């Protein structure tokens, strides 16, 4: 896609098709001969892993939908039936439920990779924004999916999240009733959630297409953050990265399989095996692990509307990140200060996840002496979360002195010794 | 361009311009009108809107007992309070409550959140029915969804001897008024009518 095509149809059929629908050419130029920086490390394999995750969710989801009944009187029982009676139903459901967690694990590593190597900076702003759109859609899909088994966590999670919209002044009430299709979360709500849960993964697939298109125009970033300068800096995607991605996918699937077969409910909540009851709220309701940091931000604010604004703001700020980071240097490898603020940011996000999982008035273990409860803990980390984007990154660009960067990607790998083109040149 | 596409008279406006604008306006207006049914279908349907009523027999409630009933697909607390609970709620300075609106559809909007304005004394009484005012005053009916994000608070807990919401820590008092925590409003009072001295009809 960048530069002239190197595809040469060899057989008559290929030539015939190429002059009518050049689809083989598109695949060749995108995934076979695509020039890729030769220094990509394993943090760069998560794109491929995410594609596999999406396919796994869609395949298992379509099959689950053949047995699942989206009705408040039957939904819970139909899930039990999938687990107990449907042939291999237990396997398919475990893959789908564990798959959602693995999907988020991969997307978080993928996002933090981008944050560290500055992949959101010019010329990849649109690529980054499309990524944030995918992340938003994933959260919507996972939230809607979690409602479907119609357990206690499903019901109360759905209630709390939809009531968030009630915080909007004036139109909040009508909007929540519009979302519910009634006066509380009920059968109508479950029906539409199922419909949307089925739809969103296909929207994601569409945006992933755009995401890869936007990747193939500027090409990959890389751990040095330096742009590709010559064919010495790149290798063809196949076989070099098909193999590297393939190996990473295999390792990832091993971990995935471990959870599916030995620990399928590790990341779930026992309360969700109790059927939904609108009369009783479980003593401690928490969202799935991958949404916990946002839940902590929501609770950090004592005001209903303020909490909601801050929670959505935490995602909105990602959209404008390319224009908030003022440094000319992409990779934090060469940013001695930003590097440490990044590490603290990573820890802050993990800490927010922890705060989201605990009761707000519980003391933070180890900090009892100075009277820090999880509410205060969450508040401090929330402030750091926003400060990282709104203060630290904008200011660092002006005050930080980057360390010396290698002359080229090639030089960073070979120390500048390879004067001649590599054995398998990209062109 | 061929001659047919040129201006017919000298004013610079062509039939094509006209068709272009007319088609554009029609498409835009048509788009909006087409979109609306797709949006509005998500609003509560006619059968959902049909206003239902729920009858609550109170004679089985002893002093200090409460039940939870469903009314218009939402849980509601029905409680016969003890004299001490009523006194406790009456003695509160209304001006110092986080929400000093009674939130009671049975009386006029914006009435102060006194205990009297919150209790079933404000219920309509059906023709020919005699209700003991002290008895009615002891009855409290409120929506059971926390006004923060909708969890059902647990009874007999919290710092005000009535309800505590476990989700994010809101405390309600014996008149169902928010006293502390993130919830912004008092628990709402549904429309209610005494159809007999010991039967309340919600709705
Ligand atoms: C982005 C991709 C997807 C994500 C992140 C996702 C996530 C989830 C989650 C978290 C659950 C709840 C699992 C549980 O606790 O049991 C779920 C359930 C379900 N999903 Fe998905 N899903 C995705 C794609 C799909 C697709 C494409 C379909 C259908 C074509 C589908 C159909 C279902 C069904 C029928 C259930 C209920 C059965 C169950 O709970 O295991 N999902 N999904
Ligand atoms: S829902 Fe009751 S405190 Fe949040």
XYZ file of C-alpha atoms and ligand atoms in Angstrom:
677
model
C 0.000 0.000 0.000
C 2.898 2.391 0.509
C 4.997 2.657 -2.588
C 4.530 0.782 -5.862
C 3.095 -2.700 -5.787
C 5.499 -5.608 -6.155
C 2.847 -8.207 -6.907
C 3.293 -10.126 -10.139
C 0.426 -12.466 -11.056
C 1.967 -15.716 -12.235
C -0.887 -17.799 -13.588
C -3.558 -16.924 -16.117
C -6.277 -17.064 -13.488
C -4.379 -14.660 -11.230
C -3.927 -12.242 -14.143
C -7.612 -12.541 -15.006
C -8.674 -11.825 -11.426
C -6.070 -9.091 -10.917
C -7.495 -7.007 -13.760
C -11.025 -7.370 -12.334
C -10.617 -7.421 -8.528
C -7.001 -6.957 -7.380
C -7.654 -8.599 -4.029
C -4.652 -10.919 -4.134
C -2.487 -7.899 -4.881
C -3.912 -6.121 -1.820
C -3.112 -9.105 0.402
C 0.376 -9.460 -1.093
C 1.265 -5.803 -0.636
C -0.210 -5.694 2.885
C 0.953 -8.923 4.451
C 3.666 -10.519 2.329
C 5.970 -7.931 0.849
C 5.043 -5.129 3.244
C 8.301 -3.416 4.317
C 8.475 -3.594 8.135
C 11.131 -2.113 10.459
C 13.597 -4.865 11.267
C 13.825 -4.098 14.994
C 10.242 -4.856 16.100
C 10.182 -6.668 19.464
C 7.526 -8.913 21.006
C 5.466 -5.931 22.180
C 4.654 -5.552 18.491
C 2.973 -8.941 18.249
C -0.184 -7.892 20.068
C -1.814 -6.520 16.926
C -1.832 -10.001 15.448
C -2.915 -11.477 18.770
C -5.833 -9.036 18.953
C -6.990 -10.057 15.486
C -7.049 -13.668 16.653
C -8.994 -12.636 19.789
C -11.650 -10.893 17.720
C -12.081 -13.935 15.482
C -12.323 -16.230 18.509
C -15.043 -14.056 20.094
C -17.038 -13.858 16.874
C -16.850 -17.595 16.188
C -17.708 -18.735 19.720
C -20.327 -15.968 20.027
C -22.203 -17.015 16.900
C -22.355 -20.571 18.204
C -23.437 -19.511 21.713
C -26.218 -17.428 20.162
C -27.655 -20.648 18.719
C -28.386 -21.851 22.265
C -28.833 -18.677 24.263
C -32.358 -17.306 24.943
C -32.572 -13.520 25.442
C -35.536 -13.483 27.823
C -35.475 -12.689 31.541
C -37.276 -15.933 32.370
C -34.976 -18.200 30.334
C -31.613 -16.472 29.912
C -30.036 -17.745 33.128
C -31.338 -21.271 32.560
C -30.158 -21.269 28.953
C -26.608 -20.454 30.100
C -26.754 -23.326 32.608
C -27.980 -25.553 29.798
C -25.043 -24.473 27.612
C -22.700 -25.330 30.481
C -24.256 -28.700 31.316
C -26.207 -30.151 28.414
C -25.141 -28.689 25.075
C -22.355 -30.765 23.490
C -19.094 -28.949 24.205
C -21.186 -26.006 25.404
C -19.001 -25.710 28.507
C -15.946 -25.351 26.273
C -17.443 -22.782 23.937
C -18.796 -20.692 26.789
C -15.486 -20.829 28.690
C -13.600 -19.780 25.561
C -15.973 -16.843 25.054
C -15.914 -15.684 28.689
C -12.160 -16.166 29.177
C -11.664 -14.774 25.669
C -13.125 -11.428 26.713
C -10.498 -11.140 29.472
C -7.655 -12.242 27.202
C -8.836 -9.718 24.610
C -8.565 -6.909 27.165
C -5.229 -8.155 28.471
C -3.887 -7.986 24.912
C -5.416 -4.591 24.172
C -3.946 -3.075 27.346
C -0.456 -4.333 26.471
C -0.988 -3.023 22.936
C -2.058 0.417 24.230
C 0.783 0.750 26.756
C 3.220 -0.310 24.030
C 1.928 2.613 21.955
C 2.196 4.993 24.904
C 5.827 4.011 25.565
C 7.110 4.099 21.995
C 5.162 7.252 21.116
C 3.162 5.481 18.415
C 0.361 8.037 18.762
C 2.499 10.876 17.403
C 2.574 12.237 13.856
C 2.070 10.761 11.340
C 0.015 8.125 13.211
C -2.655 10.255 14.943
C -5.544 8.790 12.944
C -4.245 5.283 13.521
C -4.201 5.993 17.284
C -7.683 7.535 17.304
C -9.102 4.530 15.449
C -7.490 2.373 18.129
C -9.250 4.315 20.883
C -12.533 3.876 18.979
C -11.947 0.115 18.914
C -11.203 0.152 22.649
C -14.474 2.022 23.330
C -16.438 -0.450 21.207
C -14.766 -3.343 23.035
C -15.850 -1.943 26.387
C -19.399 -1.584 25.091
C -19.387 -5.152 23.712
C -18.023 -6.600 26.948
C -20.468 -4.666 29.129
C -23.428 -5.781 26.999
C -22.190 -9.378 26.906
C -21.787 -9.512 30.666
C -25.488 -8.654 31.035
C -26.621 -11.616 28.927
C -26.198 -14.466 31.498
C -28.727 -12.529 33.645
C -27.005 -13.218 36.948
C -26.922 -10.808 39.879
C -23.786 -9.037 38.612
C -25.308 -8.834 35.129
C -28.439 -7.161 36.419
C -26.873 -4.783 38.897
C -23.982 -3.928 36.617
C -26.496 -3.037 33.922
C -28.519 -0.960 36.408
C -25.563 1.017 37.745
C -24.030 1.692 34.317
C -27.294 2.773 32.667
C -28.173 4.951 35.660
C -24.913 6.824 35.040
C -26.678 8.517 32.151
C -29.291 9.765 34.604
C -26.646 12.177 35.887
C -26.903 14.238 32.688
C -28.871 17.409 33.510
C -32.445 17.693 32.085
C -32.295 14.850 29.518
C -30.761 12.258 31.866
C -34.109 10.716 32.892
C -35.515 10.358 29.363
C -32.192 8.965 28.118
C -32.096 6.204 30.730
C -35.707 5.250 29.978
C -34.824 5.212 26.297
C -31.894 2.896 27.015
C -34.067 0.602 29.157
C -37.192 0.720 26.998
C -39.092 0.865 30.276
C -38.737 2.131 33.824
C -36.016 -0.229 34.956
C -33.620 -2.782 33.481
C -35.914 -5.556 32.281
C -36.776 -7.881 29.438
C -36.816 -5.147 26.793
C -33.362 -4.108 27.945
C -32.024 -7.667 27.769
C -33.376 -8.076 24.234
C -31.756 -4.972 22.855
C -28.508 -5.672 24.691
C -28.344 -9.048 22.954
C -28.989 -7.444 19.578
C -26.267 -4.846 20.139
C -23.853 -7.374 21.622
C -24.167 -9.319 18.384
C -23.676 -6.203 16.261
C -20.712 -4.476 17.888
C -18.001 -7.098 17.144
C -18.736 -6.678 13.454
C -18.419 -2.911 13.817
C -15.088 -3.584 15.518
C -14.025 -5.740 12.580
C -14.816 -2.803 10.261
C -12.823 -0.321 12.330
C -9.944 -2.817 12.534
C -9.867 -2.694 8.721
C -9.521 1.099 8.843
C -6.937 0.773 11.639
C -4.743 -1.473 9.475
C -5.252 0.765 6.468
C -4.111 3.743 8.551
C -1.139 1.655 9.706
C -0.040 0.781 6.203
C 0.124 4.375 4.990
C 2.912 5.602 7.347
C 4.061 2.026 8.145
C 4.925 0.638 11.585
C 6.534 2.697 14.299
C 9.332 0.793 16.069
C 11.097 0.690 19.452
C 13.542 3.451 18.488
C 10.746 5.712 17.267
C 13.002 6.704 14.346
C 11.373 6.765 10.917
C 12.406 4.299 8.242
C 15.067 5.944 6.084
C 16.170 3.254 3.644
C 15.496 -0.325 2.679
C 18.328 -1.245 5.051
C 15.949 -0.494 7.900
C 13.201 -2.914 6.866
C 12.421 -6.559 6.219
C 9.506 -7.983 4.246
C 6.576 -8.840 6.524
C 6.609 -12.438 5.331
C 8.310 -14.608 6.499
C 10.009 -12.492 9.187
C 6.970 -11.165 11.020
C 4.432 -13.815 10.083
C 6.689 -16.208 11.973
C 7.309 -13.886 14.920
C 3.568 -13.101 15.226
C 2.721 -16.762 14.815
C 5.046 -17.778 17.641
C 3.617 -15.094 19.941
C 0.069 -16.171 19.092
C 0.913 -19.758 19.980
C 2.298 -18.746 23.396
C -0.697 -16.496 24.007
C -3.108 -19.309 23.129
C -1.323 -21.603 25.588
C -2.027 -19.168 28.420
C -5.565 -18.722 27.091
C -6.075 -22.494 27.093
C -4.759 -22.795 30.639
C -7.514 -20.511 31.870
C -10.198 -22.107 29.696
C -9.468 -25.615 30.947
C -8.208 -25.152 34.495
C -9.411 -21.833 35.841
C -12.351 -20.566 33.776
C -14.000 -18.594 36.566
C -10.807 -17.038 37.928
C -11.725 -13.616 36.637
C -15.485 -13.850 37.083
C -17.705 -13.305 40.115
C -19.481 -16.006 42.062
C -22.501 -13.687 42.387
C -23.136 -14.040 38.681
C -24.130 -17.657 39.254
C -27.130 -16.376 41.241
C -30.051 -15.471 39.008
C -30.857 -11.755 38.686
C -33.127 -10.452 41.465
C -34.397 -6.865 41.184
C -35.241 -6.858 44.913
C -31.759 -7.536 46.296
C -28.427 -5.957 45.431
C -25.313 -8.049 46.186
C -23.323 -6.624 49.094
C -20.365 -5.712 46.936
C -20.893 -5.030 43.267
C -17.886 -4.527 41.047
C -17.442 -4.548 37.277
C -15.205 -6.994 35.417
C -11.493 -6.466 36.103
C -10.838 -4.645 32.849
C -13.233 -1.821 33.757
C -12.102 -1.411 37.379
C -9.791 1.613 36.868
C -12.682 3.594 35.421
C -14.931 2.498 38.268
C -12.347 3.826 40.732
C -12.291 7.163 38.899
C -16.104 7.284 39.009
C -16.088 6.788 42.771
C -13.233 9.230 43.374
C -15.661 12.144 42.986
C -18.287 12.699 45.711
C -20.692 14.182 43.148
C -22.802 12.023 40.788
C -22.447 14.159 37.647
C -18.807 15.005 38.398
C -17.916 11.328 38.712
C -19.534 10.483 35.405
C -17.813 13.357 33.607
C -14.425 12.368 34.983
C -14.921 8.719 34.042
C -15.749 9.506 30.425
C -13.025 12.166 30.461
C -10.477 9.475 31.284
C -11.159 7.923 27.879
C -11.794 11.194 26.025
C -8.318 12.433 26.942
C -6.844 9.543 24.930
C -8.367 10.980 21.758
C -6.414 14.229 22.072
C -3.193 12.678 23.366
C -1.359 13.148 20.024
C -1.657 16.902 20.530
C -0.947 16.916 24.256
C 2.494 15.323 24.057
C 4.767 18.164 22.908
C 8.028 16.207 22.652
C 9.568 15.793 19.213
C 11.050 12.447 20.241
C 8.731 9.471 19.830
C 10.258 6.628 21.817
C 10.655 6.971 25.572
C 13.864 4.967 25.242
C 15.468 8.327 24.560
C 13.351 10.358 26.983
C 15.077 10.075 30.383
C 12.302 11.833 32.319
C 9.178 10.738 30.441
C 10.273 7.126 30.887
C 9.851 7.328 34.673
C 6.608 9.251 34.541
C 5.389 6.480 32.231
C 6.337 3.799 34.748
C 4.465 5.678 37.486
C 1.503 6.040 35.126
C 1.462 2.302 34.524
C 1.534 1.671 38.291
C -1.185 4.291 38.807
C -3.458 2.467 36.358
C -2.858 -0.833 38.173
C -3.481 0.926 41.500
C -6.737 2.382 40.179
C -7.787 -1.130 39.216
C -7.068 -2.249 42.765
C -8.976 0.693 44.251
C -11.943 -0.099 41.989
C -12.112 -3.642 43.329
C -12.150 -2.718 47.036
C -14.724 -0.996 49.226
C -13.987 2.755 49.355
C -13.787 2.977 53.152
C -11.408 0.022 53.535
C -7.823 0.901 54.523
C -5.095 0.300 51.940
C -2.886 -2.535 53.279
C 0.437 -1.064 54.383
C -0.911 2.473 54.517
C -3.190 2.076 57.571
C -0.700 3.987 59.714
C -1.181 7.176 57.707
C -4.932 6.618 57.379
C -5.170 6.077 53.609
C -8.387 4.314 52.598
C -9.144 3.177 49.069
C -11.205 6.288 48.399
C -8.261 8.592 49.080
C -5.904 6.187 47.301
C -8.182 6.276 44.230
C -8.381 10.057 44.375
C -4.618 10.526 44.394
C -4.165 8.090 41.504
C -6.986 9.756 39.555
C -5.189 13.067 39.880
C -1.983 11.472 38.587
C -3.869 9.826 35.696
C -5.096 13.166 34.436
C -1.914 15.042 35.309
C 0.096 12.623 33.173
C -1.826 13.622 30.058
C -2.748 17.221 30.824
C 0.364 18.499 32.631
C 3.324 16.129 32.531
C 3.433 15.226 28.825
C 2.713 18.789 27.598
C 5.397 20.299 29.869
C 8.067 17.595 29.432
C 8.401 18.374 25.729
C 9.835 21.743 26.698
C 11.986 20.896 29.709
C 13.334 17.423 28.960
C 16.645 16.881 27.157
C 16.427 13.682 25.093
C 19.425 11.332 25.060
C 21.307 10.637 21.848
C 19.450 8.555 19.319
C 21.001 6.132 16.797
C 21.424 7.394 13.252
C 18.975 4.886 11.839
C 16.995 1.765 12.674
C 19.701 -0.240 10.967
C 22.376 1.414 13.108
C 20.409 0.627 16.277
C 20.426 -3.067 15.388
C 23.842 -3.574 13.804
C 25.696 -0.690 15.416
C 26.062 0.744 11.888
C 28.117 -2.202 10.628
C 25.822 -3.370 7.867
C 26.746 -1.147 4.962
C 25.384 -3.545 2.355
C 21.654 -4.277 2.015
C 20.440 -7.270 4.024
C 20.322 -10.691 2.390
C 16.610 -10.429 1.684
C 16.102 -6.796 0.760
C 12.677 -5.308 1.032
C 12.478 -4.250 -2.559
C -20.809 20.632 -20.800
C -23.343 20.576 -23.564
C -25.746 23.310 -24.472
C -28.706 21.695 -22.771
C -27.114 22.212 -19.380
C -26.638 25.913 -19.836
C -28.749 28.705 -18.381
C -32.080 29.241 -20.076
C -32.566 32.843 -19.151
C -30.014 35.367 -18.047
C -30.537 35.231 -14.239
C -27.728 32.678 -13.591
C -29.970 30.079 -11.968
C -30.418 26.842 -13.767
C -33.042 24.159 -13.486
C -30.225 21.875 -12.402
C -29.403 24.153 -9.455
C -33.022 24.016 -8.480
C -33.218 20.245 -8.712
C -29.961 19.941 -6.823
C -31.161 22.073 -3.907
C -34.644 20.563 -3.892
C -33.230 17.029 -3.865
C -30.756 17.930 -1.141
C -33.401 19.464 1.120
C -35.761 16.542 0.544
C -33.028 14.042 1.327
C -32.025 15.867 4.510
C -35.600 16.251 5.747
C -36.434 12.696 4.687
C -33.337 11.476 6.503
C -34.432 13.097 9.737
C -37.993 11.774 9.431
C -36.694 8.291 8.650
C -34.274 8.343 11.547
C -36.907 9.193 14.150
C -38.801 5.857 14.122
C -35.481 4.085 14.511
C -34.703 6.154 17.586
C -38.177 6.272 19.077
C -38.723 2.503 18.904
C -36.346 2.243 21.851
C -38.611 4.298 24.124
C -41.039 2.442 26.445
C -43.728 0.712 24.341
C -47.472 1.246 24.768
C -47.950 -1.856 26.914
C -45.033 -0.834 29.116
C -46.519 2.633 29.516
C -49.933 1.296 30.472
C -50.156 2.567 34.040
C -50.454 -0.350 36.380
C -51.432 -0.218 40.046
C -50.244 -2.391 42.912
C -52.370 -3.168 45.946
C -50.508 -3.443 49.246
C -52.386 -4.960 52.228
C -50.929 -3.431 55.386
C -52.727 -5.470 58.061
C -49.998 -8.104 58.146
C -47.401 -5.439 59.021
C -46.614 -5.135 62.722
C -44.872 -2.065 64.054
C -41.239 -1.997 62.922
C -41.858 -4.355 59.998
C -41.255 -3.691 56.341
C -41.760 -5.423 53.010
C -40.544 -4.777 49.491
C -43.131 -4.792 46.687
C -42.837 -4.351 42.925
C -44.643 -1.365 41.437
C -44.211 -0.359 37.776
C -41.244 -2.738 37.463
C -39.367 -1.144 40.343
C -39.038 -2.361 43.925
C -40.621 -0.186 46.640
C -40.165 -0.245 50.417
C -43.358 -0.350 52.491
C -42.637 0.124 56.183
C -44.716 0.498 59.338
C -42.430 2.564 61.513
C -42.208 2.524 65.300
C -43.109 5.655 67.234
C -39.420 6.145 68.008
C -38.547 6.055 64.319
C -41.198 8.639 63.515
C -39.963 10.900 66.299
C -36.386 10.498 65.155
C -37.308 11.596 61.625
C -39.557 14.424 62.865
C -36.864 15.936 65.065
C -34.508 16.586 62.144
C -33.929 20.177 61.030
C -35.202 20.040 57.426
C -33.069 23.003 56.353
C -29.922 21.001 57.058
C -30.842 17.977 54.923
C -28.823 17.367 51.733
C -32.150 17.334 49.844
C -34.966 19.321 51.452
C -37.555 18.527 48.801
C -40.208 16.010 49.936
C -40.036 14.197 46.522
C -43.649 13.209 47.018
C -45.989 13.207 44.013
C -49.025 13.154 46.324
C -48.471 16.752 47.418
C -47.411 19.891 45.601
C -43.949 20.091 43.972
C -41.159 21.397 46.128
C -42.874 20.846 49.487
C -40.306 20.634 52.311
C -38.999 17.202 53.292
C -40.625 17.058 56.730
C -41.499 13.662 58.089
C -45.195 14.425 57.707
C -44.732 15.307 54.022
C -42.915 12.026 53.468
C -45.337 9.697 55.265
C -48.560 8.068 54.044
C -50.509 10.877 55.728
C -50.161 12.527 52.326
C -51.936 9.645 50.555
C -55.322 10.209 48.946
C -58.173 8.559 50.876
C -60.910 6.825 48.886
C -64.506 7.958 49.436
C -66.109 6.645 52.618
C -62.833 5.335 54.079
C -61.675 6.442 57.533
C -57.933 6.258 58.181
C -56.341 6.808 61.583
C -53.886 9.722 61.006
C -51.363 8.379 63.537
C -51.441 5.032 61.745
C -51.011 6.683 58.337
C -48.136 8.712 59.731
C -46.335 5.522 60.722
C -46.530 4.130 57.181
C -43.684 5.014 54.818
C -43.680 3.978 51.152
C -40.678 4.868 48.996
C -38.966 3.718 45.844
C -36.309 1.177 46.795
C -33.672 2.159 44.253
C -30.887 4.326 45.623
C -31.026 7.723 43.928
C -27.318 7.436 43.200
C -27.072 4.574 40.714
C -30.069 2.418 41.504
C -28.913 -0.311 43.919
C -31.359 -1.498 46.567
C -30.192 -0.269 50.002
C -30.209 -2.766 52.883
C -32.664 -2.177 55.722
C -31.743 -1.675 59.369
C -28.248 -0.461 58.568
C -26.272 2.738 58.228
C -25.672 5.689 60.517
C -29.332 6.798 60.565
C -30.943 3.514 61.671
C -32.781 2.891 58.430
C -31.152 2.101 55.075
C -27.618 1.845 53.841
C -26.684 1.444 50.170
C -23.749 -0.956 49.884
C -22.833 0.082 46.359
C -21.171 3.420 47.065
C -22.131 4.105 50.657
C -25.298 6.237 50.863
C -27.115 6.520 54.226
C -30.894 7.097 54.407
C -32.910 7.955 57.517
C -36.204 6.594 58.869
C -38.126 8.862 56.489
C -36.143 7.588 53.470
C -34.251 10.867 53.197
C -30.650 10.924 52.018
C -28.366 11.979 54.867
C -24.847 11.141 53.715
C -23.101 9.675 50.653
C -23.122 10.232 46.895
C -26.895 9.896 46.361
C -28.339 13.312 45.445
C -32.040 12.911 46.337
C -34.434 11.478 48.901
C -36.052 8.166 47.939
C -39.140 9.069 45.842
C -42.698 8.579 47.163
C -45.054 6.922 44.633
C -48.698 7.987 44.087
C -50.811 6.210 46.745
C -54.424 5.902 47.908
C -55.978 4.289 50.981
C -58.702 2.009 49.555
C -59.486 0.683 53.048
C -58.152 1.698 56.490
C -55.331 -0.850 56.044
C -54.900 -1.152 52.272
C -52.761 1.117 50.132
C -53.060 1.185 46.361
C -49.928 2.415 44.583
C -50.510 4.159 41.260
C -15.656 -8.062 20.771
C -16.017 -9.278 20.894
C -16.813 -9.825 22.076
C -16.623 -9.616 23.429
C -15.551 -8.751 24.087
C -17.648 -10.394 24.123
C -17.806 -10.459 25.514
C -18.740 -11.218 26.179
C -18.819 -11.395 27.615
C -17.898 -10.724 28.644
C -19.849 -12.254 27.873
C -20.289 -12.785 29.253
C -19.651 -14.124 29.480
C -20.136 -14.819 30.736
O -19.873 -14.304 31.827
O -20.766 -15.867 30.593
C -20.459 -12.590 26.626
C -21.568 -13.431 26.487
C -22.178 -13.743 25.271
N -21.788 -13.337 24.008
Fe -20.132 -12.206 23.608
N -18.441 -11.029 23.183
C -17.965 -10.708 21.927
C -18.494 -11.153 20.732
C -19.690 -11.858 20.567
C -20.341 -12.189 19.307
C -19.805 -11.796 17.933
C -21.495 -12.872 19.602
C -22.578 -13.429 18.686
C -22.523 -13.471 17.403
C -21.571 -13.024 21.032
C -22.588 -13.710 21.709
C -22.652 -13.883 23.081
C -23.647 -14.669 23.773
C -24.810 -15.445 23.123
C -23.350 -14.574 25.154
C -24.129 -15.234 26.331
C -23.497 -16.545 26.662
C -22.473 -16.436 27.769
O -22.673 -15.676 28.705
O -21.465 -17.152 27.704
N -20.479 -12.388 21.583
N -19.766 -11.953 25.591
S -26.112 3.173 44.104
Fe -26.447 3.605 46.170
S -24.675 4.646 46.712
Fe -24.352 4.291 44.589
